[in-house]
Amino acid sequence: MAEDEHYFTADPQAPFKRVPVRANVWGHWLELTSGSGVFAQGRLDIGTGVLLREEAPPVNATTVLDLGCGYGVIGLAVAIAVPGCTVTAVDVNERAVLLANENAAQLGVADQFTAALPDQIDPDATYDEIWSNPPIRIGKDALHELLLRWLPRLAPEGRARLVVGKNLGSDSLAEWLTEQGFPTAKVHSAKGFRVLESRRG
């Protein structure tokens, strides 16, 4: 089975091999480790790259959720760019959580950044911002369930930043989120992806 087909599996069966990734985000070089069975092994995927290029760091946020964090690049970039921010990263993939926490320690931001499985996250926690390259390929129903679990945790003035491929339903997702009480607008478009902004209704 190809690596990206099972990155949303809780416990991937592929042999675990760590693979380095180097990315420049907001003027900071991030030396990271990805791995087999985790999304975007050995690379910064195009969608995440679009999100991080098109969006400025959330300098006014004190709490950020990296939803579907993979090996942690989005949340770690936020932690480095916004030193006063606490970042919670969540993923169903146990390897992703392990790698994200290892990367936080390697980058010296383990005091700001914590990755965990969904049920390990404080259910009462709220977030100023949610950033995500959501796992569209888990299917529409599962994706909707995922977003409706986490978007209600936005603070009253909070916002979410989601990057979604145009050909994977970004426009229909924006309409659906708005119908669910999270007014959503398309704020950027590049390389076949849209960046969506959702807010509390």
PDB file of C-alpha atoms in Angstrom:
ATOM      1  CA  MET A   1       0.000   0.000   0.000  1.00  0.00           C
ATOM      2  CA  ALA A   2       1.351   3.429  -0.907  1.00  0.00           C
ATOM      3  CA  GLU A   3       2.478   5.657   1.962  1.00  0.00           C
ATOM      4  CA  ASP A   4      -0.120   8.399   1.498  1.00  0.00           C
ATOM      5  CA  GLU A   5      -2.975   5.865   1.352  1.00  0.00           C
ATOM      6  CA  HIS A   6      -2.649   4.916   5.005  1.00  0.00           C
ATOM      7  CA  TYR A   7      -1.268   8.026   6.702  1.00  0.00           C
ATOM      8  CA  PHE A   8      -4.583   8.374   8.558  1.00  0.00           C
ATOM      9  CA  THR A   9      -4.285   4.861  10.007  1.00  0.00           C
ATOM     10  CA  ALA A  10      -3.821   4.852  13.777  1.00  0.00           C
ATOM     11  CA  ASP A  11      -1.003   2.296  13.739  1.00  0.00           C
ATOM     12  CA  PRO A  12       0.567   1.967  10.274  1.00  0.00           C
ATOM     13  CA  GLN A  13       2.036  -1.434   9.451  1.00  0.00           C
ATOM     14  CA  ALA A  14       4.754  -0.171   7.108  1.00  0.00           C
ATOM     15  CA  PRO A  15       8.270  -0.577   8.532  1.00  0.00           C
ATOM     16  CA  PHE A  16       9.156   2.611  10.398  1.00  0.00           C
ATOM     17  CA  LYS A  17      11.904   4.518   8.629  1.00  0.00           C
ATOM     18  CA  ARG A  18      12.749   8.107   9.582  1.00  0.00           C
ATOM     19  CA  VAL A  19      13.364  10.474   6.665  1.00  0.00           C
ATOM     20  CA  PRO A  20      14.738  14.046   7.005  1.00  0.00           C
ATOM     21  CA  VAL A  21      12.863  17.099   5.702  1.00  0.00           C
ATOM     22  CA  ARG A  22      14.193  20.651   5.494  1.00  0.00           C
ATOM     23  CA  ALA A  23      11.805  23.545   4.960  1.00  0.00           C
ATOM     24  CA  ASN A  24      12.023  27.324   5.143  1.00  0.00           C
ATOM     25  CA  VAL A  25       8.854  28.747   6.674  1.00  0.00           C
ATOM     26  CA  TRP A  26       8.414  32.441   7.424  1.00  0.00           C
ATOM     27  CA  GLY A  27      12.170  32.976   7.297  1.00  0.00           C
ATOM     28  CA  HIS A  28      13.045  30.106   9.636  1.00  0.00           C
ATOM     29  CA  TRP A  29      14.762  26.922   8.501  1.00  0.00           C
ATOM     30  CA  LEU A  30      13.094  23.870  10.020  1.00  0.00           C
ATOM     31  CA  GLU A  31      15.154  20.693  10.202  1.00  0.00           C
ATOM     32  CA  LEU A  32      12.519  17.995  10.631  1.00  0.00           C
ATOM     33  CA  THR A  33      12.125  14.243  10.580  1.00  0.00           C
ATOM     34  CA  SER A  34       9.279  12.589   8.713  1.00  0.00           C
ATOM     35  CA  GLY A  35       8.702   8.872   8.432  1.00  0.00           C
ATOM     36  CA  SER A  36       7.118   5.967   6.626  1.00  0.00           C
ATOM     37  CA  GLY A  37       3.402   5.581   7.249  1.00  0.00           C
ATOM     38  CA  VAL A  38       3.069   9.325   7.883  1.00  0.00           C
ATOM     39  CA  PHE A  39       1.672  11.855   5.395  1.00  0.00           C
ATOM     40  CA  ALA A  40       4.226  13.502   3.067  1.00  0.00           C
ATOM     41  CA  GLN A  41       7.195  11.336   3.958  1.00  0.00           C
ATOM     42  CA  GLY A  42      10.431  13.105   3.050  1.00  0.00           C
ATOM     43  CA  ARG A  43       8.840  16.281   1.719  1.00  0.00           C
ATOM     44  CA  LEU A  44       6.740  19.332   2.406  1.00  0.00           C
ATOM     45  CA  ASP A  45       3.526  18.562   0.549  1.00  0.00           C
ATOM     46  CA  ILE A  46       2.168  21.117  -1.919  1.00  0.00           C
ATOM     47  CA  GLY A  47      -0.976  21.989   0.029  1.00  0.00           C
ATOM     48  CA  THR A  48       0.860  22.677   3.267  1.00  0.00           C
ATOM     49  CA  GLY A  49       3.413  24.707   1.321  1.00  0.00           C
ATOM     50  CA  VAL A  50       0.619  26.833  -0.159  1.00  0.00           C
ATOM     51  CA  LEU A  51      -0.916  27.416   3.276  1.00  0.00           C
ATOM     52  CA  LEU A  52       2.376  28.484   4.822  1.00  0.00           C
ATOM     53  CA  ARG A  53       3.360  30.712   1.886  1.00  0.00           C
ATOM     54  CA  GLU A  54       0.012  32.439   1.497  1.00  0.00           C
ATOM     55  CA  GLU A  55      -0.691  32.972   5.198  1.00  0.00           C
ATOM     56  CA  ALA A  56       1.307  35.088   7.631  1.00  0.00           C
ATOM     57  CA  PRO A  57       2.042  33.621  11.073  1.00  0.00           C
ATOM     58  CA  PRO A  58      -0.771  34.102  13.618  1.00  0.00           C
ATOM     59  CA  VAL A  59       1.114  36.669  15.684  1.00  0.00           C
ATOM     60  CA  ASN A  60      -1.898  37.610  17.819  1.00  0.00           C
ATOM     61  CA  ALA A  61      -2.847  34.055  18.754  1.00  0.00           C
ATOM     62  CA  THR A  62      -1.964  32.583  22.136  1.00  0.00           C
ATOM     63  CA  THR A  63      -3.427  29.113  21.478  1.00  0.00           C
ATOM     64  CA  VAL A  64      -3.315  27.303  18.138  1.00  0.00           C
ATOM     65  CA  LEU A  65      -4.465  23.839  17.125  1.00  0.00           C
ATOM     66  CA  ASP A  66      -2.634  22.015  14.322  1.00  0.00           C
ATOM     67  CA  LEU A  67      -5.356  19.626  13.158  1.00  0.00           C
ATOM     68  CA  GLY A  68      -4.096  16.491  11.418  1.00  0.00           C
ATOM     69  CA  CYS A  69      -0.539  17.516  12.214  1.00  0.00           C
ATOM     70  CA  GLY A  70       1.443  14.756  10.519  1.00  0.00           C
ATOM     71  CA  TYR A  71       5.076  15.157  11.527  1.00  0.00           C
ATOM     72  CA  GLY A  72       4.244  18.645  12.779  1.00  0.00           C
ATOM     73  CA  VAL A  73       5.443  21.171  10.237  1.00  0.00           C
ATOM     74  CA  ILE A  74       2.514  23.629  10.520  1.00  0.00           C
ATOM     75  CA  GLY A  75       2.358  23.723  14.298  1.00  0.00           C
ATOM     76  CA  LEU A  76       6.128  23.791  14.679  1.00  0.00           C
ATOM     77  CA  ALA A  77       6.398  26.686  12.243  1.00  0.00           C
ATOM     78  CA  VAL A  78       3.817  28.561  14.315  1.00  0.00           C
ATOM     79  CA  ALA A  79       5.626  27.801  17.575  1.00  0.00           C
ATOM     80  CA  ILE A  80       8.908  29.145  16.212  1.00  0.00           C
ATOM     81  CA  ALA A  81       7.410  32.228  14.552  1.00  0.00           C
ATOM     82  CA  VAL A  82       5.153  33.136  17.496  1.00  0.00           C
ATOM     83  CA  PRO A  83       7.168  32.523  20.693  1.00  0.00           C
ATOM     84  CA  GLY A  84       4.278  33.470  22.986  1.00  0.00           C
ATOM     85  CA  CYS A  85       1.910  30.938  21.424  1.00  0.00           C
ATOM     86  CA  THR A  86       1.051  27.498  22.791  1.00  0.00           C
ATOM     87  CA  VAL A  87       0.474  24.961  20.022  1.00  0.00           C
ATOM     88  CA  THR A  88      -1.514  21.757  20.392  1.00  0.00           C
ATOM     89  CA  ALA A  89      -1.103  19.283  17.536  1.00  0.00           C
ATOM     90  CA  VAL A  90      -3.459  16.360  17.000  1.00  0.00           C
ATOM     91  CA  ASP A  91      -3.361  13.329  14.728  1.00  0.00           C
ATOM     92  CA  VAL A  92      -4.857   9.835  14.755  1.00  0.00           C
ATOM     93  CA  ASN A  93      -1.551   8.396  13.513  1.00  0.00           C
ATOM     94  CA  GLU A  94       0.633   7.327  16.432  1.00  0.00           C
ATOM     95  CA  ARG A  95       3.819   7.646  14.386  1.00  0.00           C
ATOM     96  CA  ALA A  96       2.894  11.189  13.409  1.00  0.00           C
ATOM     97  CA  VAL A  97       2.421  12.147  17.061  1.00  0.00           C
ATOM     98  CA  LEU A  98       5.756  10.574  17.972  1.00  0.00           C
ATOM     99  CA  LEU A  99       7.616  12.360  15.167  1.00  0.00           C
ATOM    100  CA  ALA A 100       5.957  15.712  15.857  1.00  0.00           C
ATOM    101  CA  ASN A 101       7.010  15.606  19.504  1.00  0.00           C
ATOM    102  CA  GLU A 102      10.528  14.506  18.539  1.00  0.00           C
ATOM    103  CA  ASN A 103      10.738  17.417  16.097  1.00  0.00           C
ATOM    104  CA  ALA A 104       9.541  19.855  18.762  1.00  0.00           C
ATOM    105  CA  ALA A 105      12.311  18.680  21.083  1.00  0.00           C
ATOM    106  CA  GLN A 106      14.901  18.901  18.315  1.00  0.00           C
ATOM    107  CA  LEU A 107      13.818  22.466  17.476  1.00  0.00           C
ATOM    108  CA  GLY A 108      13.785  23.530  21.113  1.00  0.00           C
ATOM    109  CA  VAL A 109      10.054  24.320  21.301  1.00  0.00           C
ATOM    110  CA  ALA A 110       8.809  21.358  23.350  1.00  0.00           C
ATOM    111  CA  ASP A 111       7.666  23.824  26.030  1.00  0.00           C
ATOM    112  CA  GLN A 112       5.297  25.418  23.493  1.00  0.00           C
ATOM    113  CA  PHE A 113       4.284  22.471  21.324  1.00  0.00           C
ATOM    114  CA  THR A 114       2.567  19.224  22.282  1.00  0.00           C
ATOM    115  CA  ALA A 115       1.290  16.583  19.874  1.00  0.00           C
ATOM    116  CA  ALA A 116      -1.259  14.003  21.013  1.00  0.00           C
ATOM    117  CA  LEU A 117      -3.940  11.597  19.868  1.00  0.00           C
ATOM    118  CA  PRO A 118      -7.478  13.052  19.717  1.00  0.00           C
ATOM    119  CA  ASP A 119      -8.746  11.471  22.933  1.00  0.00           C
ATOM    120  CA  GLN A 120      -5.707  12.782  24.823  1.00  0.00           C
ATOM    121  CA  ILE A 121      -6.640  16.412  24.159  1.00  0.00           C
ATOM    122  CA  ASP A 122      -8.393  18.365  26.907  1.00  0.00           C
ATOM    123  CA  PRO A 123     -12.049  18.380  25.761  1.00  0.00           C
ATOM    124  CA  ASP A 124     -12.585  21.833  27.294  1.00  0.00           C
ATOM    125  CA  ALA A 125      -9.630  23.492  25.557  1.00  0.00           C
ATOM    126  CA  THR A 126     -10.374  26.284  23.090  1.00  0.00           C
ATOM    127  CA  TYR A 127      -8.150  27.779  20.426  1.00  0.00           C
ATOM    128  CA  ASP A 128      -7.656  31.223  18.946  1.00  0.00           C
ATOM    129  CA  GLU A 129      -6.812  29.623  15.620  1.00  0.00           C
ATOM    130  CA  ILE A 130      -6.980  26.195  13.992  1.00  0.00           C
ATOM    131  CA  TRP A 131      -4.603  25.498  11.105  1.00  0.00           C
ATOM    132  CA  SER A 132      -5.005  22.408   8.972  1.00  0.00           C
ATOM    133  CA  ASN A 133      -4.290  20.604   5.761  1.00  0.00           C
ATOM    134  CA  PRO A 134      -7.219  18.286   6.479  1.00  0.00           C
ATOM    135  CA  PRO A 135      -7.197  14.618   5.406  1.00  0.00           C
ATOM    136  CA  ILE A 136      -9.682  14.979   2.560  1.00  0.00           C
ATOM    137  CA  ARG A 137      -9.112  11.418   1.368  1.00  0.00           C
ATOM    138  CA  ILE A 138     -10.661   9.877   4.480  1.00  0.00           C
ATOM    139  CA  GLY A 139     -14.002  10.546   2.764  1.00  0.00           C
ATOM    140  CA  LYS A 140     -16.644  13.227   3.036  1.00  0.00           C
ATOM    141  CA  ASP A 141     -18.535  11.812   6.017  1.00  0.00           C
ATOM    142  CA  ALA A 142     -15.399  11.221   8.071  1.00  0.00           C
ATOM    143  CA  LEU A 143     -14.054  14.646   7.122  1.00  0.00           C
ATOM    144  CA  HIS A 144     -17.290  16.349   8.164  1.00  0.00           C
ATOM    145  CA  GLU A 145     -17.235  14.466  11.469  1.00  0.00           C
ATOM    146  CA  LEU A 146     -13.625  15.529  12.035  1.00  0.00           C
ATOM    147  CA  LEU A 147     -14.300  19.203  11.367  1.00  0.00           C
ATOM    148  CA  LEU A 148     -17.453  19.261  13.489  1.00  0.00           C
ATOM    149  CA  ARG A 149     -15.479  17.763  16.360  1.00  0.00           C
ATOM    150  CA  TRP A 150     -12.782  20.441  16.336  1.00  0.00           C
ATOM    151  CA  LEU A 151     -14.140  23.669  14.832  1.00  0.00           C
ATOM    152  CA  PRO A 152     -16.536  24.205  17.777  1.00  0.00           C
ATOM    153  CA  ARG A 153     -13.392  24.530  19.917  1.00  0.00           C
ATOM    154  CA  LEU A 154     -12.566  27.857  18.309  1.00  0.00           C
ATOM    155  CA  ALA A 155     -12.666  30.767  20.748  1.00  0.00           C
ATOM    156  CA  PRO A 156     -15.540  33.229  20.141  1.00  0.00           C
ATOM    157  CA  GLU A 157     -13.422  35.444  17.885  1.00  0.00           C
ATOM    158  CA  GLY A 158     -11.354  32.545  16.591  1.00  0.00           C
ATOM    159  CA  ARG A 159     -10.716  31.470  13.028  1.00  0.00           C
ATOM    160  CA  ALA A 160      -9.611  28.370  11.174  1.00  0.00           C
ATOM    161  CA  ARG A 161      -7.256  28.229   8.208  1.00  0.00           C
ATOM    162  CA  LEU A 162      -7.772  25.190   5.965  1.00  0.00           C
ATOM    163  CA  VAL A 163      -5.996  24.338   2.717  1.00  0.00           C
ATOM    164  CA  VAL A 164      -7.969  22.139   0.330  1.00  0.00           C
ATOM    165  CA  GLY A 165      -7.441  21.117  -3.278  1.00  0.00           C
ATOM    166  CA  LYS A 166      -9.856  22.686  -5.749  1.00  0.00           C
ATOM    167  CA  ASN A 167     -10.409  19.296  -7.382  1.00  0.00           C
ATOM    168  CA  LEU A 168     -11.013  17.724  -3.960  1.00  0.00           C
ATOM    169  CA  GLY A 169     -14.044  19.843  -3.190  1.00  0.00           C
ATOM    170  CA  SER A 170     -12.760  23.051  -1.613  1.00  0.00           C
ATOM    171  CA  ASP A 171     -15.700  25.116  -2.839  1.00  0.00           C
ATOM    172  CA  SER A 172     -18.372  22.663  -1.711  1.00  0.00           C
ATOM    173  CA  LEU A 173     -16.597  22.286   1.641  1.00  0.00           C
ATOM    174  CA  ALA A 174     -16.672  26.059   2.119  1.00  0.00           C
ATOM    175  CA  GLU A 175     -20.414  26.065   1.430  1.00  0.00           C
ATOM    176  CA  TRP A 176     -21.007  23.167   3.807  1.00  0.00           C
ATOM    177  CA  LEU A 177     -18.996  24.773   6.627  1.00  0.00           C
ATOM    178  CA  THR A 178     -20.990  27.973   6.233  1.00  0.00           C
ATOM    179  CA  GLU A 179     -24.226  25.975   6.449  1.00  0.00           C
ATOM    180  CA  GLN A 180     -22.955  24.388   9.685  1.00  0.00           C
ATOM    181  CA  GLY A 181     -22.559  27.793  11.328  1.00  0.00           C
ATOM    182  CA  PHE A 182     -18.909  28.459  10.466  1.00  0.00           C
ATOM    183  CA  PRO A 183     -18.948  31.246   7.853  1.00  0.00           C
ATOM    184  CA  THR A 184     -16.208  30.306   5.404  1.00  0.00           C
ATOM    185  CA  ALA A 185     -14.519  32.354   2.696  1.00  0.00           C
ATOM    186  CA  LYS A 186     -11.884  31.537   0.100  1.00  0.00           C
ATOM    187  CA  VAL A 187      -8.966  33.842   0.909  1.00  0.00           C
ATOM    188  CA  HIS A 188      -6.140  32.518  -1.290  1.00  0.00           C
ATOM    189  CA  SER A 189      -5.716  30.309  -4.333  1.00  0.00           C
ATOM    190  CA  ALA A 190      -2.470  28.816  -5.633  1.00  0.00           C
ATOM    191  CA  LYS A 191      -1.170  25.660  -7.325  1.00  0.00           C
ATOM    192  CA  GLY A 192      -4.585  24.039  -7.469  1.00  0.00           C
ATOM    193  CA  PHE A 193      -5.363  24.684  -3.807  1.00  0.00           C
ATOM    194  CA  ARG A 194      -7.598  27.103  -1.972  1.00  0.00           C
ATOM    195  CA  VAL A 195      -6.998  28.486   1.498  1.00  0.00           C
ATOM    196  CA  LEU A 196     -10.288  28.752   3.373  1.00  0.00           C
ATOM    197  CA  GLU A 197     -10.974  30.907   6.415  1.00  0.00           C
ATOM    198  CA  SER A 198     -13.717  29.724   8.758  1.00  0.00           C
ATOM    199  CA  ARG A 199     -14.971  31.670  11.753  1.00  0.00           C
ATOM    200  CA  ARG A 200     -17.343  31.073  14.622  1.00  0.00           C
ATOM    201  CA  GLY A 201     -20.853  31.945  13.484  1.00  0.00           C
TER     202      GLY A 201
END
